Short mmCIF file of C-alpha atoms in Angstrom, two decimals:
data_model
loop_
_atom_site.label_atom_id
_atom_site.label_comp_id
_atom_site.label_asym_id
_atom_site.label_seq_id
_atom_site.Cartn_x
_atom_site.Cartn_y
_atom_site.Cartn_z
CA UNK D 1 120.66 181.65 271.13
CA UNK D 2 117.03 181.04 270.15
CA UNK D 3 114.18 181.42 272.63
CA UNK D 4 112.05 178.26 272.34
CA UNK D 5 109.03 180.18 273.66
CA UNK D 6 108.82 181.89 270.28
CA UNK D 7 106.95 178.89 268.91
CA UNK D 8 103.68 178.74 267.07
CA UNK D 9 101.08 176.20 268.12
CA UNK D 10 99.47 174.42 265.19
CA UNK D 11 95.76 173.91 266.00
CA UNK D 12 93.88 170.76 265.11
CA UNK D 13 91.51 171.02 262.15
CA UNK D 14 88.86 169.16 264.12
CA UNK D 15 89.64 168.72 267.82
CA UNK D 16 86.79 166.29 268.26
CA UNK D 17 88.58 163.72 266.10
CA UNK D 18 91.35 163.30 268.65
CA UNK D 19 90.88 162.92 272.37
CA UNK D 20 94.18 163.11 274.29
CA UNK D 21 94.87 160.31 276.73
CA UNK D 22 95.57 162.86 279.47
CA UNK D 23 94.89 166.55 280.08
CA UNK D 24 96.66 169.02 277.79
CA UNK D 25 99.91 169.96 279.51
CA UNK D 26 102.40 170.53 276.75
CA UNK D 27 103.91 167.14 277.54
CA UNK D 28 104.14 163.78 275.80
CA UNK D 29 101.06 161.60 276.08
CA UNK D 30 101.04 157.82 276.26
CA UNK D 31 99.59 157.73 272.75
CA UNK D 32 102.44 159.80 271.37
CA UNK D 33 105.04 157.65 273.12
CA UNK D 34 103.53 154.46 271.71
CA UNK D 35 103.02 155.72 268.14
CA UNK D 36 105.74 155.52 265.48
CA UNK D 37 104.21 158.12 263.11
CA UNK D 38 102.71 161.35 264.46
CA UNK D 39 100.19 163.69 262.91
CA UNK D 40 100.21 167.45 263.41
CA UNK D 41 96.89 167.15 265.23
CA UNK D 42 98.25 164.62 267.73
CA UNK D 43 101.09 166.94 268.72
CA UNK D 44 98.89 170.03 268.89
CA UNK D 45 96.25 168.20 270.93
CA UNK D 46 98.91 167.40 273.52
CA UNK D 47 99.49 171.14 273.87
CA UNK D 48 103.07 170.96 272.61
CA UNK D 49 104.12 174.10 270.69
CA UNK D 50 105.43 173.44 267.18
CA UNK D 51 108.34 175.30 265.58
CA UNK D 52 108.72 174.96 261.82
CA UNK D 53 112.35 174.82 260.67
CA UNK D 54 113.72 173.00 257.59
CA UNK D 55 116.89 171.54 259.14
CA UNK D 56 117.58 170.41 262.71
CA UNK D 57 120.83 168.99 264.06
CA UNK D 58 120.84 167.26 267.44
CA UNK D 59 123.87 167.15 269.70
CA UNK D 60 125.56 170.50 269.39
CA UNK D 61 129.08 169.10 269.52
CA UNK D 62 131.75 169.25 266.85
CA UNK D 63 129.72 166.92 264.59
CA UNK D 64 126.80 169.35 264.54
CA UNK D 65 129.18 172.28 264.18
CA UNK D 66 131.02 171.06 261.07
CA UNK D 67 127.70 170.14 259.44
CA UNK D 68 126.10 173.56 259.87
CA UNK D 69 129.45 175.13 258.93
CA UNK D 70 129.34 173.33 255.58
CA UNK D 71 125.72 174.36 255.03
CA UNK D 72 126.38 178.00 255.94
CA UNK D 73 129.21 178.03 253.38
CA UNK D 74 126.75 176.43 250.92
CA UNK D 75 124.44 179.43 251.33
CA UNK D 76 121.92 178.23 253.94
CA UNK D 77 120.90 181.16 256.21
CA UNK D 78 120.79 180.75 260.00
CA UNK D 79 117.00 181.14 259.89
CA UNK D 80 116.72 177.74 258.15
CA UNK D 81 118.68 175.70 260.70
CA UNK D 82 118.55 174.97 264.42
CA UNK D 83 121.12 173.25 266.67
CA UNK D 84 119.42 171.51 269.61
CA UNK D 85 121.87 170.97 272.42
CA UNK D 86 122.57 171.06 276.14
CA UNK D 87 126.02 172.48 275.38
CA UNK D 88 126.94 176.16 275.49
CA UNK D 89 129.50 175.80 272.68
CA UNK D 90 130.43 172.97 270.27
CA UNK D 91 133.80 172.02 271.76
CA UNK D 92 132.56 171.94 275.37
CA UNK D 93 132.40 168.14 275.78
CA UNK D 94 135.57 167.57 273.79
CA UNK D 95 137.51 170.07 275.88
CA UNK D 96 136.28 168.43 279.08
CA UNK D 97 137.34 164.98 277.88
CA UNK D 98 140.75 166.14 276.72
CA UNK D 99 141.35 167.99 279.97
CA UNK D 100 140.48 165.09 282.30
CA UNK D 101 142.45 162.64 280.12
CA UNK D 102 145.51 164.87 280.65
CA UNK D 103 145.49 166.94 277.47
CA UNK D 104 144.94 170.51 278.72
CA UNK D 105 144.95 173.48 276.35
CA UNK D 106 148.75 173.87 276.15
CA UNK D 107 149.22 170.18 275.20
CA UNK D 108 148.84 168.61 271.77
CA UNK D 109 145.94 166.42 270.74
CA UNK D 110 146.07 163.39 268.45
CA UNK D 111 144.99 164.95 265.17
CA UNK D 112 146.49 165.65 261.77
CA UNK D 113 147.74 169.11 260.83
CA UNK D 114 145.19 169.52 258.02
CA UNK D 115 142.23 168.16 260.01
CA UNK D 116 140.66 171.49 260.86
CA UNK D 117 136.99 171.39 261.95
CA UNK D 118 136.94 175.20 261.65
CA UNK D 119 138.19 175.16 258.04
CA UNK D 120 136.62 172.88 255.43
CA UNK D 121 139.55 173.48 253.04
CA UNK D 122 142.22 172.41 255.52
CA UNK D 123 144.51 175.24 254.37
CA UNK D 124 146.42 176.72 255.95
CA UNK D 125 146.94 173.66 258.12
CA UNK D 126 147.43 173.97 261.87
CA UNK D 127 151.14 173.24 261.47
CA UNK D 128 151.75 175.69 258.64
CA UNK D 129 149.82 178.42 260.45
CA UNK D 130 151.73 177.80 263.69
CA UNK D 131 155.10 177.76 261.94
CA UNK D 132 154.44 181.00 260.07
CA UNK D 133 152.73 182.80 262.95
CA UNK D 134 155.58 182.12 265.38
CA UNK D 135 158.26 182.00 262.67
CA UNK D 136 159.27 178.55 263.88
CA UNK D 137 161.45 176.73 261.30
CA UNK D 138 161.42 173.59 263.49
CA UNK D 139 157.66 173.20 263.06
CA UNK D 140 157.85 173.79 259.30
CA UNK D 141 160.76 171.36 258.92
CA UNK D 142 158.85 168.77 260.95
CA UNK D 143 155.89 169.04 258.56
CA UNK D 144 158.17 168.31 255.62
CA UNK D 145 159.98 165.38 257.24
CA UNK D 146 157.28 163.64 259.32
CA UNK D 147 157.17 160.82 260.30
CA UNK D 148 160.67 159.73 259.23
CA UNK D 149 162.82 162.38 260.89
CA UNK D 150 160.22 163.89 263.20
CA UNK D 151 157.08 162.81 265.08
CA UNK D 152 153.78 163.59 263.38
CA UNK D 153 152.77 167.20 263.92
CA UNK D 154 149.70 167.54 266.12
CA UNK D 155 147.99 170.82 267.09
CA UNK D 156 147.72 172.27 270.57
CA UNK D 157 144.29 171.76 272.09
CA UNK D 158 143.99 175.45 272.96
CA UNK D 159 144.62 176.50 269.38
CA UNK D 160 141.94 174.10 268.12
CA UNK D 161 139.38 175.55 270.54
CA UNK D 162 140.31 179.16 269.73
CA UNK D 163 139.89 178.56 265.99
CA UNK D 164 136.56 176.81 266.56
CA UNK D 165 135.39 179.82 268.55
CA UNK D 166 136.44 182.15 265.74
CA UNK D 167 134.52 180.12 263.14
CA UNK D 168 131.46 179.83 265.40
CA UNK D 169 131.28 183.61 265.58
CA UNK D 170 131.83 183.94 261.83
CA UNK D 171 128.90 181.68 260.91
CA UNK D 172 126.65 183.12 263.69
CA UNK D 173 126.41 179.76 265.44
CA UNK D 174 124.62 181.22 268.48
CA UNK D 175 121.76 182.37 266.25
CA UNK D 176 121.04 178.70 265.48
CA UNK D 177 121.53 177.29 268.99
CA UNK D 178 118.50 176.26 271.06
CA UNK D 179 119.30 174.95 274.54
CA UNK D 180 117.55 171.82 275.73
CA UNK D 181 117.56 168.04 275.79
CA UNK D 182 116.29 165.85 272.94
CA UNK D 183 115.10 162.35 273.76
CA UNK D 184 112.64 161.64 270.94
CA UNK D 185 112.49 162.05 267.16
CA UNK D 186 109.43 160.61 265.45
CA UNK D 187 108.40 160.41 261.81
CA UNK D 188 105.55 162.65 260.71
CA UNK D 189 102.55 161.70 258.59
CA UNK D 190 102.95 163.60 255.35
CA UNK D 191 106.76 163.58 255.54
CA UNK D 192 109.47 165.00 257.75
CA UNK D 193 109.95 164.65 261.48
CA UNK D 194 109.00 165.89 264.90
CA UNK D 195 111.95 166.45 267.23
CA UNK D 196 110.89 166.88 270.85
CA UNK D 197 113.01 169.24 272.92
CA UNK D 198 112.87 169.60 276.69
CA UNK D 199 113.94 173.22 277.30
CA UNK D 200 115.73 174.31 280.49
CA UNK D 201 113.39 174.90 283.41
CA UNK D 202 111.62 178.21 283.05
CA UNK D 203 112.66 178.72 279.41
CA UNK D 204 109.30 177.71 277.95
CA UNK D 205 105.65 177.88 278.95
CA UNK D 206 105.38 174.13 278.27
CA UNK D 207 107.50 171.16 279.27
CA UNK D 208 108.22 170.21 275.65
CA UNK D 209 108.66 171.98 272.33
CA UNK D 210 108.31 170.19 268.97
CA UNK D 211 110.50 171.10 266.00
CA UNK D 212 108.83 170.09 262.74
CA UNK D 213 111.46 169.72 260.03
CA UNK D 214 112.16 168.15 256.66
CA UNK D 215 115.69 167.13 257.63
CA UNK D 216 117.20 165.90 260.89
CA UNK D 217 120.87 165.32 261.64
CA UNK D 218 122.10 163.31 264.64
CA UNK D 219 125.57 163.92 266.08
CA UNK D 220 125.19 162.91 269.71
CA UNK D 221 128.72 161.60 270.26
CA UNK D 222 129.56 158.51 272.29
CA UNK D 223 126.63 156.75 273.99
CA UNK D 224 128.48 156.81 277.30
CA UNK D 225 131.33 155.31 279.29
CA UNK D 226 131.38 151.69 280.36
CA UNK D 227 133.50 150.33 283.20
CA UNK D 228 135.01 146.89 283.26
CA UNK D 229 132.75 144.63 285.40
CA UNK D 230 135.24 144.14 288.25
CA UNK D 231 135.94 147.89 288.45
CA UNK D 232 132.26 148.79 288.56
CA UNK D 233 131.57 146.07 291.12
CA UNK D 234 134.39 147.28 293.40
CA UNK D 235 133.26 150.91 293.17
CA UNK D 236 129.66 150.01 293.95
CA UNK D 237 130.24 147.48 296.71
CA UNK D 238 132.82 149.61 298.52
CA UNK D 239 131.36 153.00 297.64
CA UNK D 240 134.85 153.97 296.48
CA UNK D 241 134.86 156.46 293.63
CA UNK D 242 138.10 158.20 294.59
CA UNK D 243 140.62 155.37 294.33
CA UNK D 244 139.09 153.62 291.28
CA UNK D 245 138.68 156.17 288.49
CA UNK D 246 138.11 156.30 284.77
CA UNK D 247 140.49 158.39 282.70
CA UNK D 248 137.49 160.18 281.16
CA UNK D 249 136.07 161.38 284.46
CA UNK D 250 137.45 164.17 286.65
CA UNK D 251 140.25 162.69 288.77
CA UNK D 252 142.72 165.48 289.46
CA UNK D 253 142.59 164.53 293.14
CA UNK D 254 144.60 161.41 292.28
CA UNK D 255 147.57 163.40 290.97
CA UNK D 256 147.39 165.86 293.88
CA UNK D 257 147.59 162.95 296.34
CA UNK D 258 150.46 161.32 294.44
CA UNK D 259 152.58 164.48 294.61
CA UNK D 260 152.02 164.69 298.37
CA UNK D 261 152.30 160.99 299.30
CA UNK D 262 154.45 158.24 297.76
CA UNK D 263 151.95 155.77 296.29
CA UNK D 264 151.50 153.01 293.74
CA UNK D 265 149.14 153.33 290.76
CA UNK D 266 147.76 150.61 288.52
CA UNK D 267 147.17 151.87 284.97
CA UNK D 268 144.93 149.64 282.84
CA UNK D 269 144.91 149.92 279.05
CA UNK D 270 147.30 150.25 276.13
CA UNK D 271 145.93 153.04 273.95
CA UNK D 272 146.36 156.78 273.50
CA UNK D 273 144.64 157.62 276.80
CA UNK D 274 146.89 155.25 278.75
CA UNK D 275 149.95 156.85 277.19
CA UNK D 276 148.72 160.33 278.19
CA UNK D 277 147.99 159.22 281.76
CA UNK D 278 151.44 157.64 282.00
CA UNK D 279 153.05 160.81 280.70
CA UNK D 280 151.24 162.88 283.35
CA UNK D 281 152.39 160.50 286.10
CA UNK D 282 155.96 160.55 284.82
CA UNK D 283 155.94 164.33 284.32
CA UNK D 284 154.90 164.75 287.96
CA UNK D 285 157.91 162.67 288.99
CA UNK D 286 160.24 164.87 286.91
CA UNK D 287 158.74 168.27 287.65
CA UNK D 288 157.20 167.96 291.12
CA UNK D 289 159.27 165.27 292.78
CA UNK D 290 156.46 162.72 293.09
CA UNK D 291 157.60 159.27 294.23
CA UNK D 292 154.92 157.39 292.35
CA UNK D 293 155.39 153.77 291.41
CA UNK D 294 153.50 152.72 288.27
CA UNK D 295 152.25 149.22 287.51
CA UNK D 296 150.97 149.02 283.94
CA UNK D 297 148.52 146.21 283.18
CA UNK D 298 148.35 145.06 279.54
CA UNK D 299 145.76 142.55 278.41
CA UNK D 300 147.81 141.92 275.26
CA UNK D 301 151.54 142.66 275.18
CA UNK D 302 152.99 143.71 271.84
CA UNK D 303 156.64 142.82 271.14
CA UNK D 304 156.94 144.01 267.55
CA UNK D 305 155.17 144.43 264.22
CA UNK D 306 151.50 143.50 264.54
CA UNK D 307 148.09 143.69 262.89
CA UNK D 308 144.93 145.40 264.12
CA UNK D 309 144.11 142.54 266.46
CA UNK D 310 147.34 143.02 268.37
CA UNK D 311 148.62 139.74 266.86
CA UNK D 312 152.25 139.54 265.84
CA UNK D 313 153.47 137.82 262.70
CA UNK D 314 153.36 134.27 264.03
CA UNK D 315 150.19 134.74 266.10
CA UNK D 316 147.61 135.62 263.46
CA UNK D 317 144.34 133.65 263.59
CA UNK D 318 144.73 130.83 261.09
CA UNK D 319 148.45 131.48 260.66
CA UNK D 320 150.15 133.28 257.79
CA UNK D 321 151.69 136.71 257.50
CA UNK D 322 149.97 140.07 257.64
CA UNK D 323 150.02 142.10 254.43
CA UNK D 324 152.81 144.69 254.53
CA UNK D 325 150.24 147.49 254.09
CA UNK D 326 148.23 146.24 257.08
CA UNK D 327 151.04 146.07 259.62
CA UNK D 328 151.92 148.56 262.33
CA UNK D 329 155.06 148.82 264.41
CA UNK D 330 155.05 147.95 268.09
CA UNK D 331 157.14 147.19 271.14
CA UNK D 332 157.26 147.27 274.95
CA UNK D 333 153.57 146.34 275.06
CA UNK D 334 152.32 149.05 272.70
CA UNK D 335 150.99 149.05 269.15
CA UNK D 336 152.16 152.27 267.48
CA UNK D 337 150.15 154.24 264.94
CA UNK D 338 150.22 157.97 264.26
CA UNK D 339 146.45 158.43 264.25
CA UNK D 340 143.31 156.48 265.18
CA UNK D 341 143.30 154.85 261.74
CA UNK D 342 145.74 154.55 258.85
CA UNK D 343 145.64 157.83 256.90
CA UNK D 344 144.28 156.09 253.78
CA UNK D 345 140.85 155.69 255.45
CA UNK D 346 140.19 159.40 254.84
CA UNK D 347 141.05 159.44 251.16
CA UNK D 348 142.99 156.39 249.99
CA UNK D 349 142.69 152.71 249.22
CA UNK D 350 141.13 151.79 252.56
CA UNK D 351 138.37 154.37 252.12
CA UNK D 352 137.57 152.92 248.70
CA UNK D 353 137.77 149.35 249.97
CA UNK D 354 135.42 149.87 252.92
CA UNK D 355 132.92 151.70 250.72
CA UNK D 356 132.41 148.51 248.71
CA UNK D 357 132.23 146.00 251.56
CA UNK D 358 129.13 144.63 253.25
CA UNK D 359 128.30 142.73 256.43
CA UNK D 360 130.94 140.62 258.11
CA UNK D 361 133.63 141.52 255.57
CA UNK D 362 133.31 145.17 256.55
CA UNK D 363 133.27 144.35 260.27
CA UNK D 364 136.41 142.23 259.83
CA UNK D 365 138.29 145.04 258.08
CA UNK D 366 137.27 147.49 260.81
CA UNK D 367 138.86 145.22 263.41
CA UNK D 368 142.09 145.07 261.46
CA UNK D 369 142.25 148.84 260.86
CA UNK D 370 141.38 149.76 264.41
CA UNK D 371 142.56 148.05 267.53
CA UNK D 372 144.21 149.66 270.51
CA UNK D 373 147.14 151.84 269.49
CA UNK D 374 148.98 155.05 270.34
CA UNK D 375 151.42 157.39 268.57
CA UNK D 376 155.13 156.85 269.11
CA UNK D 377 156.42 159.87 271.05
CA UNK D 378 160.11 160.22 271.83
CA UNK D 379 159.54 162.11 275.09
CA UNK D 380 157.53 159.49 276.97
CA UNK D 381 159.54 156.66 275.44
CA UNK D 382 162.55 158.20 277.20
CA UNK D 383 160.56 158.44 280.44
CA UNK D 384 159.44 154.80 280.28
CA UNK D 385 162.98 153.61 279.65
CA UNK D 386 164.12 155.57 282.68
CA UNK D 387 161.27 154.10 284.76
CA UNK D 388 162.12 150.53 283.77
CA UNK D 389 165.79 151.16 284.50
CA UNK D 390 165.14 152.71 287.93
CA UNK D 391 162.40 150.26 288.88
CA UNK D 392 159.42 152.62 289.34
CA UNK D 393 157.66 151.54 286.11
CA UNK D 394 156.79 147.91 285.55
CA UNK D 395 154.40 145.94 283.35
CA UNK D 396 152.09 143.01 284.04
CA UNK D 397 150.33 141.06 281.29
CA UNK D 398 147.02 139.42 282.11
CA UNK D 399 143.47 139.93 283.31
CA UNK D 400 142.07 140.80 286.74
CA UNK D 401 140.22 137.94 288.42
CA UNK D 402 139.30 139.80 291.58
CA UNK D 403 139.60 143.17 293.32
CA UNK D 404 139.15 143.64 297.06
CA UNK D 405 140.12 146.10 299.80
CA UNK D 406 143.39 145.45 301.61
CA UNK D 407 143.50 147.87 304.50
CA UNK D 408 143.81 151.30 302.92
CA UNK D 409 144.91 149.79 299.61
CA UNK D 410 143.39 147.77 296.75
CA UNK D 411 144.40 144.18 296.09
CA UNK D 412 144.17 143.07 292.46
CA UNK D 413 144.49 139.37 291.72
CA UNK D 414 145.87 139.29 288.17
CA UNK D 415 145.80 136.08 286.13
CA UNK D 416 148.98 135.87 284.06
CA UNK D 417 150.62 133.14 281.97
CA UNK D 418 152.65 132.23 285.06
CA UNK D 419 149.62 132.05 287.37
CA UNK D 420 147.69 134.43 289.61
CA UNK D 421 149.78 137.38 290.84
CA UNK D 422 148.69 139.73 293.67
CA UNK D 423 149.14 143.42 292.81
CA UNK D 424 148.51 145.81 295.71
CA UNK D 425 148.08 149.49 294.81
CA UNK D 426 146.70 152.77 296.13
CA UNK D 427 144.87 153.86 292.97
CA UNK D 428 143.54 152.28 289.78
CA UNK D 429 143.12 154.40 286.63
CA UNK D 430 141.02 152.71 283.95
CA UNK D 431 142.15 153.72 280.44
CA UNK D 432 140.52 150.85 278.56
CA UNK D 433 138.07 153.20 276.81
CA UNK D 434 135.08 150.87 276.81
CA UNK D 435 131.95 152.41 275.32
CA UNK D 436 128.33 151.74 276.22
CA UNK D 437 125.95 150.15 273.72
CA UNK D 438 124.00 152.65 271.59
CA UNK D 439 120.74 151.35 273.11
CA UNK D 440 121.83 152.85 276.44
CA UNK D 441 121.37 156.31 274.90
CA UNK D 442 117.67 157.16 275.23
CA UNK D 443 117.36 158.96 271.90
CA UNK D 444 119.14 156.21 269.98
CA UNK D 445 117.11 153.50 271.71
CA UNK D 446 113.90 155.29 270.76
CA UNK D 447 115.05 155.45 267.12
CA UNK D 448 115.77 151.73 267.17
CA UNK D 449 112.39 150.97 268.75
CA UNK D 450 110.15 153.47 266.94
CA UNK D 451 112.10 155.34 264.26
CA UNK D 452 113.00 152.55 261.85
CA UNK D 453 116.73 152.72 262.60
CA UNK D 454 118.84 149.57 262.61
CA UNK D 455 122.35 148.43 263.50
CA UNK D 456 125.33 148.05 261.19
CA UNK D 457 127.73 145.06 261.24
CA UNK D 458 129.58 146.37 264.33
CA UNK D 459 126.44 147.25 266.26
CA UNK D 460 126.24 151.01 265.69
CA UNK D 461 123.70 153.02 263.69
CA UNK D 462 123.30 151.80 260.12
CA UNK D 463 123.90 154.63 257.63
CA UNK D 464 124.34 154.59 253.88
CA UNK D 465 127.11 156.22 251.85
CA UNK D 466 125.55 159.69 252.22
CA UNK D 467 125.15 159.15 255.99
CA UNK D 468 121.37 158.83 255.70
CA UNK D 469 120.09 156.74 258.59
CA UNK D 470 118.78 153.65 256.82
CA UNK D 471 115.11 152.85 257.49
CA UNK D 472 114.15 156.27 258.88
CA UNK D 473 113.02 158.04 255.70
CA UNK D 474 109.71 159.85 256.10
CA UNK D 475 108.10 160.97 252.86
CA UNK D 476 110.46 163.57 251.41
CA UNK D 477 112.18 163.90 254.77
CA UNK D 478 115.63 162.50 255.47
CA UNK D 479 117.45 161.76 258.72
CA UNK D 480 121.24 161.75 258.78
CA UNK D 481 123.73 160.66 261.43
CA UNK D 482 127.47 161.17 261.84
CA UNK D 483 130.16 160.63 264.43
CA UNK D 484 130.96 157.77 266.78
CA UNK D 485 127.45 156.29 266.70
CA UNK D 486 127.92 155.41 263.00
CA UNK D 487 131.23 153.55 263.36
CA UNK D 488 131.10 150.46 261.17
CA UNK D 489 129.49 152.13 258.16
CA UNK D 490 130.77 152.63 254.61
CA UNK D 491 133.24 155.27 255.77
CA UNK D 492 135.76 154.53 258.56
CA UNK D 493 137.31 157.13 260.82
CA UNK D 494 133.95 158.77 261.56
CA UNK D 495 134.87 159.79 265.12
CA UNK D 496 137.75 162.08 264.08
CA UNK D 497 137.88 165.73 263.03
CA UNK D 498 138.45 164.85 259.39
CA UNK D 499 135.91 162.04 259.55
CA UNK D 500 133.23 164.43 260.81
CA UNK D 501 134.06 166.77 257.94
CA UNK D 502 133.89 163.95 255.39
CA UNK D 503 130.45 163.05 256.74
CA UNK D 504 129.37 166.71 256.61
CA UNK D 505 130.56 166.90 253.01
CA UNK D 506 128.51 163.82 252.05
CA UNK D 507 125.44 165.23 253.83
CA UNK D 508 125.87 168.61 252.15
CA UNK D 509 126.17 166.88 248.75
CA UNK D 510 122.93 164.97 249.31
CA UNK D 511 121.10 168.08 250.51
CA UNK D 512 122.38 169.97 247.47
CA UNK D 513 120.84 167.34 245.19
CA UNK D 514 117.58 167.79 247.10
CA UNK D 515 117.68 171.54 246.52
CA UNK D 516 118.24 172.62 250.13
CA UNK D 517 121.56 174.38 249.59
CA UNK D 518 123.78 175.78 246.86
CA UNK D 519 126.65 173.89 245.28
CA UNK D 520 130.14 174.70 246.55
CA UNK D 521 131.80 174.89 243.16
CA UNK D 522 135.21 176.42 242.30
CA UNK D 523 133.97 180.01 242.36
CA UNK D 524 131.93 179.75 245.57
CA UNK D 525 134.70 177.76 247.25
CA UNK D 526 137.33 180.39 246.39
CA UNK D 527 135.14 183.30 247.49
CA UNK D 528 134.20 181.55 250.70
CA UNK D 529 137.82 180.72 251.53
CA UNK D 530 138.75 184.39 251.28
CA UNK D 531 135.79 185.20 253.53
CA UNK D 532 137.02 182.58 255.98
CA UNK D 533 140.51 184.07 255.92
CA UNK D 534 139.13 187.57 256.53
CA UNK D 535 136.77 186.35 259.26
CA UNK D 536 133.71 187.74 257.48
CA UNK D 537 130.28 186.07 257.41
CA UNK D 538 129.60 183.44 254.70
#
C-alpha cells in the first residue's frame, strides 16, 4: 500500500499572483471548491501536496480491480497506476453485502460460470474448475445440460473471493492501493485532472493530498441504500432499527430471535434478495426448528409468462403480446430469470441493439430487460410449496398505507384489491432493493455540479461506448466510469462481474489507442494466460 506522505509539492511560479482565501493548511479553500478548473498554482498555494501519476481509479472495489487487472495484463507497471479507496481489498464491500443478504462464503452467488473477475479470459470457468478439482461429474454434467435438465451453475462466494485474492497478489494490487476517501475530482488547466484524497488520520502531514493524472476512472459502486418512505418514517419516529431492517444491512439478530421465539416476519420484495432471505428463514425452520411464520408482500404478483414490467400477456401497456424473445417465465408471484439480465446483453442481439439506441428508446428497452426477477431454484421452490401447504408461508398482494406500533408488534395496513387488510408482525425485512439517486453521493454530485458530467436516460452517469464520462474531457485527459452508476448507457448489465469486465475491456481499448498501454493481441494474450495459470506476475 502506498504512503500518501511520499508526495511532492509543486511550488507556484509566482506566489504573489495568487492569494489564498484562507491560511495555507493543506486543505481545500473556498476558491478551489467554487472553481471548475484548477491550476497547479491554486492547488500548491493551498498547501496541498501533489502526486503525479498517469492513471487513477477511484473506488477500490471489483470495478477498479478488473480495470487495473486488464491494464496490468496490457503491460502497465504498478508505478503508473493508483487505486484510491477506503477498502482494504477489492471484494470487501461485495462480501459484506452478500453475507448480510444471506449468501455467506459456502453459498452460491448469482453469477455465470464464465464470469470471472479474476480471469479476463473466462477459462477455465468456475464450474469447469470446480468439477475437475473435486472430480465431480454432477457439476460437469450440469454445465452441459443447464438450464434444461439442471439449474444454472453458479459459483460459491468463497471460491470467488479466494480467486480474487490470488489475482490481487499476482498483479501486486497492494502496490497500487492508497487508502483514503475521495470526494472531489476537478479538471486541470492544461489537461488532466486533480483528484483530492483525504487520507486516514495521521497518514499524511496535510488533510488532503492531490493526485494529478491524465486519466481518471470512477467505479464507486451503488450511491447508497434507500428505504421505502413508510419504513424510514416508522424507524425514525419509533427509533426502531431492530424490528424494521433492510436486507443489505447487518440483521443477524433477527434470525437469532426467530430461532428462539416463534414469531411472524413480513418480507417485502420479489427479487433475488427476497428469495435468499426466504430461503434463510425456511432453512432455519428445517435445520434449527424455528417456528417462524412468513408473510410475503408482493407489489405485483406474477402468475405466468411476463415481460420486464411484470406484465403478463394480457396486461401489457397498450395491449398486444410480448415478443417471444422478450418473455420470461413466472409463477407464484415471482418472475424467473437465470441472471440479472438476459445473457444476450453481454454479447448477443440485445448488446448490439442497446448500443444503437438513444434517449427514451434506450430507457424503454432497459425497463423491459430488467425488472424484478430471481433464478428458479428447485430447493426453495420445494420449501415454499411445503410452507403454503402447512400454512406458515402466505402471500399478500398490495401496498402498505400505514405502519404503526401495536404493543410489541408492528401493524401494517396493506391496501389490496379486496380492500385494506391489517397484517400484524414481529419483524419486517425490506428486500425491495431501492437505490439512492446518484446526486446523494458527494463525489458524483460534485461531478454533476462542477465536472461537466451529465445524466443518461435513466438518470445515472452518462458515458459513451468506451465508458468515457461525457462532458468531462480535460485537454488530453479522459475520465471513465463503470459499474452501477452508469446503468442506462450503451452497454447493459454494467453492475455484474462480466459487465465490469466488458467495461474494463472497452476502457483498455481506448487507452491503447491513446498510447497508454500495449495491445493484448493473440501472442500477448496467450503468454499472459499461461502466466495467469502459473500465478506469476504479468
